[in-house]
């Protein structure tokens, strides 16, 4: 599997690419090491460079320095791996409730490839001031998730929208839970805190 070609196809011709993926044997290790890690790794590297050396200054809030870069990079990479596995596990567990196929491998494929636009957009974190724009790329992933359900989970047409909405809520909840945990665990290890950052900004100003 060529990561660049797959990412390009998922973004430009997703319906055709889901057909191709449907013909592949699910392999969680291959998807994670061969696709998630390279793409999320690039996004993590961009975040490290952006926040370590360029940073962002939003008035009372500043983020710049190696520690901030490491925090962003670790959060991006760990969040990607955990997000794919946890979201896939929950979505797969809910599959029978929507007349869909219970197959964890297919669920991992579904979530991992639907995240493609978010990781591509994450490359913009190399310029923190426009990182939010990159985050908007992830919205396209919602469409990828929607059209991927019938292929990956064999979801009936009459249950596709409901299953999509539930899957969307699951991925959003997982994202925020992981982000909260990562912030609580990693920021103290890096000697970082939001309140301290604001106070330092006030003193500088």
Tab-separated table of C-alpha atoms in Angstrom:
chain	number	residue	atom	x	y	z
A	1	UNK	CA	0.000	0.000	0.000
A	2	UNK	CA	1.403	3.334	-1.068
A	3	UNK	CA	0.486	5.876	1.606
A	4	UNK	CA	0.596	8.913	-0.666
A	5	UNK	CA	-1.480	7.298	-3.400
A	6	UNK	CA	-4.065	6.033	-0.926
A	7	UNK	CA	-4.364	9.384	0.821
A	8	UNK	CA	-4.703	11.121	-2.531
A	9	UNK	CA	-7.362	8.655	-3.692
A	10	UNK	CA	-9.293	8.887	-0.428
A	11	UNK	CA	-9.512	12.641	-0.851
A	12	UNK	CA	-10.073	12.892	-4.610
A	13	UNK	CA	-12.016	9.710	-5.439
A	14	UNK	CA	-13.249	8.223	-2.145
A	15	UNK	CA	-16.105	6.135	-3.559
A	16	UNK	CA	-13.754	4.285	-5.884
A	17	UNK	CA	-11.121	3.912	-3.179
A	18	UNK	CA	-13.607	2.434	-0.704
A	19	UNK	CA	-14.340	-0.222	-3.346
A	20	UNK	CA	-10.622	-0.985	-3.552
A	21	UNK	CA	-10.311	-1.190	0.243
A	22	UNK	CA	-13.371	-3.436	0.394
A	23	UNK	CA	-11.432	-5.938	-1.707
A	24	UNK	CA	-8.475	-5.942	0.688
A	25	UNK	CA	-8.057	-8.316	3.609
A	26	UNK	CA	-8.367	-6.389	6.907
A	27	UNK	CA	-5.019	-6.170	8.693
A	28	UNK	CA	-4.970	-3.894	11.734
A	29	UNK	CA	-1.182	-3.931	12.097
A	30	UNK	CA	-0.710	-3.035	8.436
A	31	UNK	CA	-3.227	-0.189	8.583
A	32	UNK	CA	-1.688	1.288	11.728
A	33	UNK	CA	1.997	0.897	10.836
A	34	UNK	CA	1.625	1.384	7.102
A	35	UNK	CA	-0.892	4.221	7.007
A	36	UNK	CA	-1.818	5.792	10.344
A	37	UNK	CA	1.736	6.130	11.655
A	38	UNK	CA	3.209	7.680	8.471
A	39	UNK	CA	0.402	10.225	8.011
A	40	UNK	CA	-0.093	11.058	11.672
A	41	UNK	CA	3.687	11.049	12.086
A	42	UNK	CA	4.056	13.741	9.441
A	43	UNK	CA	1.325	15.789	11.124
A	44	UNK	CA	3.105	15.313	14.474
A	45	UNK	CA	6.427	16.418	12.969
A	46	UNK	CA	4.756	19.506	11.504
A	47	UNK	CA	3.223	20.299	14.903
A	48	UNK	CA	6.581	19.936	16.638
A	49	UNK	CA	8.345	22.269	14.204
A	50	UNK	CA	5.520	24.784	14.270
A	51	UNK	CA	5.085	25.051	18.004
A	52	UNK	CA	8.730	24.564	18.964
A	53	UNK	CA	10.236	27.150	16.624
A	54	UNK	CA	7.467	29.393	15.279
A	55	UNK	CA	4.761	29.346	17.907
A	56	UNK	CA	1.598	31.335	18.204
A	57	UNK	CA	0.794	34.510	20.113
A	58	UNK	CA	-2.884	35.150	20.799
A	59	UNK	CA	-2.706	38.082	23.151
A	60	UNK	CA	-2.741	36.641	26.653
A	61	UNK	CA	-1.952	33.168	25.405
A	62	UNK	CA	1.374	32.127	23.880
A	63	UNK	CA	2.586	28.731	22.775
A	64	UNK	CA	6.191	28.457	21.708
A	65	UNK	CA	9.158	26.334	22.719
A	66	UNK	CA	10.481	22.791	22.486
A	67	UNK	CA	8.196	21.615	25.302
A	68	UNK	CA	5.142	22.927	23.499
A	69	UNK	CA	6.361	21.285	20.301
A	70	UNK	CA	6.815	17.939	22.041
A	71	UNK	CA	3.403	18.199	23.666
A	72	UNK	CA	1.687	18.882	20.354
A	73	UNK	CA	3.618	16.134	18.553
A	74	UNK	CA	2.974	13.477	21.196
A	75	UNK	CA	-0.693	14.453	21.445
A	76	UNK	CA	-1.113	14.265	17.677
A	77	UNK	CA	0.546	10.873	17.272
A	78	UNK	CA	-0.848	9.164	20.369
A	79	UNK	CA	-4.261	10.677	19.731
A	80	UNK	CA	-4.287	9.283	16.200
A	81	UNK	CA	-3.481	5.719	17.219
A	82	UNK	CA	-5.746	5.648	20.266
A	83	UNK	CA	-8.496	7.475	18.419
A	84	UNK	CA	-8.559	4.952	15.589
A	85	UNK	CA	-8.574	1.894	17.850
A	86	UNK	CA	-11.061	3.146	20.442
A	87	UNK	CA	-13.470	4.635	17.893
A	88	UNK	CA	-13.272	1.492	15.757
A	89	UNK	CA	-13.912	-0.735	18.779
A	90	UNK	CA	-17.038	1.188	19.831
A	91	UNK	CA	-18.367	1.546	16.281
A	92	UNK	CA	-17.851	-2.173	15.731
A	93	UNK	CA	-19.618	-3.068	18.977
A	94	UNK	CA	-22.633	-1.012	17.857
A	95	UNK	CA	-22.742	-2.545	14.361
A	96	UNK	CA	-25.402	-5.230	15.047
A	97	UNK	CA	-27.778	-2.562	16.351
A	98	UNK	CA	-27.802	-1.040	12.860
A	99	UNK	CA	-27.980	-4.242	10.855
A	100	UNK	CA	-24.291	-3.939	10.043
A	101	UNK	CA	-21.429	-6.421	9.973
A	102	UNK	CA	-19.450	-6.814	13.179
A	103	UNK	CA	-15.840	-6.934	12.008
A	104	UNK	CA	-13.178	-5.037	13.951
A	105	UNK	CA	-10.725	-5.110	11.055
A	106	UNK	CA	-13.236	-3.397	8.789
A	107	UNK	CA	-14.025	-0.886	11.507
A	108	UNK	CA	-10.331	-0.016	11.851
A	109	UNK	CA	-10.124	0.474	8.083
A	110	UNK	CA	-13.233	2.663	8.152
A	111	UNK	CA	-12.021	4.969	10.902
A	112	UNK	CA	-8.371	5.105	9.839
A	113	UNK	CA	-9.047	6.033	6.232
A	114	UNK	CA	-11.850	8.451	7.147
A	115	UNK	CA	-9.299	10.337	9.279
A	116	UNK	CA	-7.147	10.989	6.196
A	117	UNK	CA	-8.185	14.645	5.631
A	118	UNK	CA	-7.570	15.487	9.306
A	119	UNK	CA	-3.975	14.237	9.164
A	120	UNK	CA	-3.315	15.906	5.823
A	121	UNK	CA	-4.735	19.144	7.223
A	122	UNK	CA	-2.555	18.634	10.287
A	123	UNK	CA	0.462	19.451	8.150
A	124	UNK	CA	-0.584	23.111	8.374
A	125	UNK	CA	0.369	23.008	12.048
A	126	UNK	CA	3.857	23.829	10.853
A	127	UNK	CA	2.445	27.376	10.857
A	128	UNK	CA	0.436	27.429	14.106
A	129	UNK	CA	-1.394	30.610	13.145
A	130	UNK	CA	-3.240	28.703	10.399
A	131	UNK	CA	-3.423	25.325	12.139
A	132	UNK	CA	-7.168	25.800	12.672
A	133	UNK	CA	-7.656	25.904	8.909
A	134	UNK	CA	-6.004	22.510	8.689
A	135	UNK	CA	-8.419	21.303	11.335
A	136	UNK	CA	-11.315	22.180	9.049
A	137	UNK	CA	-9.992	19.645	6.545
A	138	UNK	CA	-11.141	17.000	8.985
A	139	UNK	CA	-14.752	17.891	8.227
A	140	UNK	CA	-14.341	16.206	4.851
A	141	UNK	CA	-13.622	13.053	6.806
A	142	UNK	CA	-17.278	13.029	7.867
A	143	UNK	CA	-18.261	12.486	4.251
A	144	UNK	CA	-15.671	9.719	3.924
A	145	UNK	CA	-17.093	8.044	7.022
A	146	UNK	CA	-20.635	8.281	5.685
A	147	UNK	CA	-19.951	6.746	2.289
A	148	UNK	CA	-17.599	4.179	3.799
A	149	UNK	CA	-20.190	2.598	6.095
A	150	UNK	CA	-22.032	0.586	3.400
A	151	UNK	CA	-18.719	-0.746	2.071
A	152	UNK	CA	-16.862	-1.500	5.285
A	153	UNK	CA	-19.777	-2.385	7.575
A	154	UNK	CA	-22.378	-3.583	5.039
A	155	UNK	CA	-24.820	-1.091	6.507
A	156	UNK	CA	-28.340	-1.166	4.978
A	157	UNK	CA	-29.350	2.046	3.257
A	158	UNK	CA	-32.244	2.684	5.647
A	159	UNK	CA	-29.898	2.565	8.647
A	160	UNK	CA	-26.914	4.356	7.109
A	161	UNK	CA	-27.735	7.862	8.336
A	162	UNK	CA	-28.528	6.763	11.889
A	163	UNK	CA	-25.386	4.636	12.131
A	164	UNK	CA	-23.378	7.518	10.686
A	165	UNK	CA	-24.683	9.991	13.271
A	166	UNK	CA	-23.944	7.594	16.124
A	167	UNK	CA	-20.471	6.849	14.706
A	168	UNK	CA	-19.826	10.574	14.379
A	169	UNK	CA	-20.794	11.195	17.985
A	170	UNK	CA	-18.544	8.333	19.047
A	171	UNK	CA	-15.497	9.704	17.212
A	172	UNK	CA	-16.092	13.218	18.584
A	173	UNK	CA	-16.476	11.920	22.143
A	174	UNK	CA	-13.366	9.753	21.838
A	175	UNK	CA	-11.368	12.679	20.454
A	176	UNK	CA	-12.271	14.995	23.338
A	177	UNK	CA	-11.753	12.331	25.992
A	178	UNK	CA	-8.302	11.482	24.628
A	179	UNK	CA	-7.408	15.188	24.312
A	180	UNK	CA	-8.471	15.801	27.905
A	181	UNK	CA	-6.488	12.842	29.228
A	182	UNK	CA	-3.414	13.710	27.159
A	183	UNK	CA	-3.524	17.295	28.420
A	184	UNK	CA	-3.861	16.186	32.042
A	185	UNK	CA	-1.053	13.636	31.794
A	186	UNK	CA	1.501	15.131	29.403
A	187	UNK	CA	1.401	18.862	30.092
A	188	UNK	CA	2.610	18.485	33.708
A	189	UNK	CA	5.432	16.202	32.520
A	190	UNK	CA	6.505	18.937	30.108
A	191	UNK	CA	6.290	21.599	32.800
A	192	UNK	CA	3.419	23.257	30.956
A	193	UNK	CA	0.107	24.672	32.104
A	194	UNK	CA	-2.441	26.961	30.512
A	195	UNK	CA	-2.754	29.222	33.565
A	196	UNK	CA	1.021	29.595	33.920
A	197	UNK	CA	1.276	30.431	30.234
A	198	UNK	CA	-1.286	33.220	30.570
A	199	UNK	CA	0.399	34.667	33.674
A	200	UNK	CA	3.786	34.696	31.936
A	201	UNK	CA	2.222	36.473	28.951
A	202	UNK	CA	0.760	39.114	31.254
A	203	UNK	CA	4.130	39.715	32.908
A	204	UNK	CA	5.841	40.043	29.523
A	205	UNK	CA	3.243	42.546	28.354
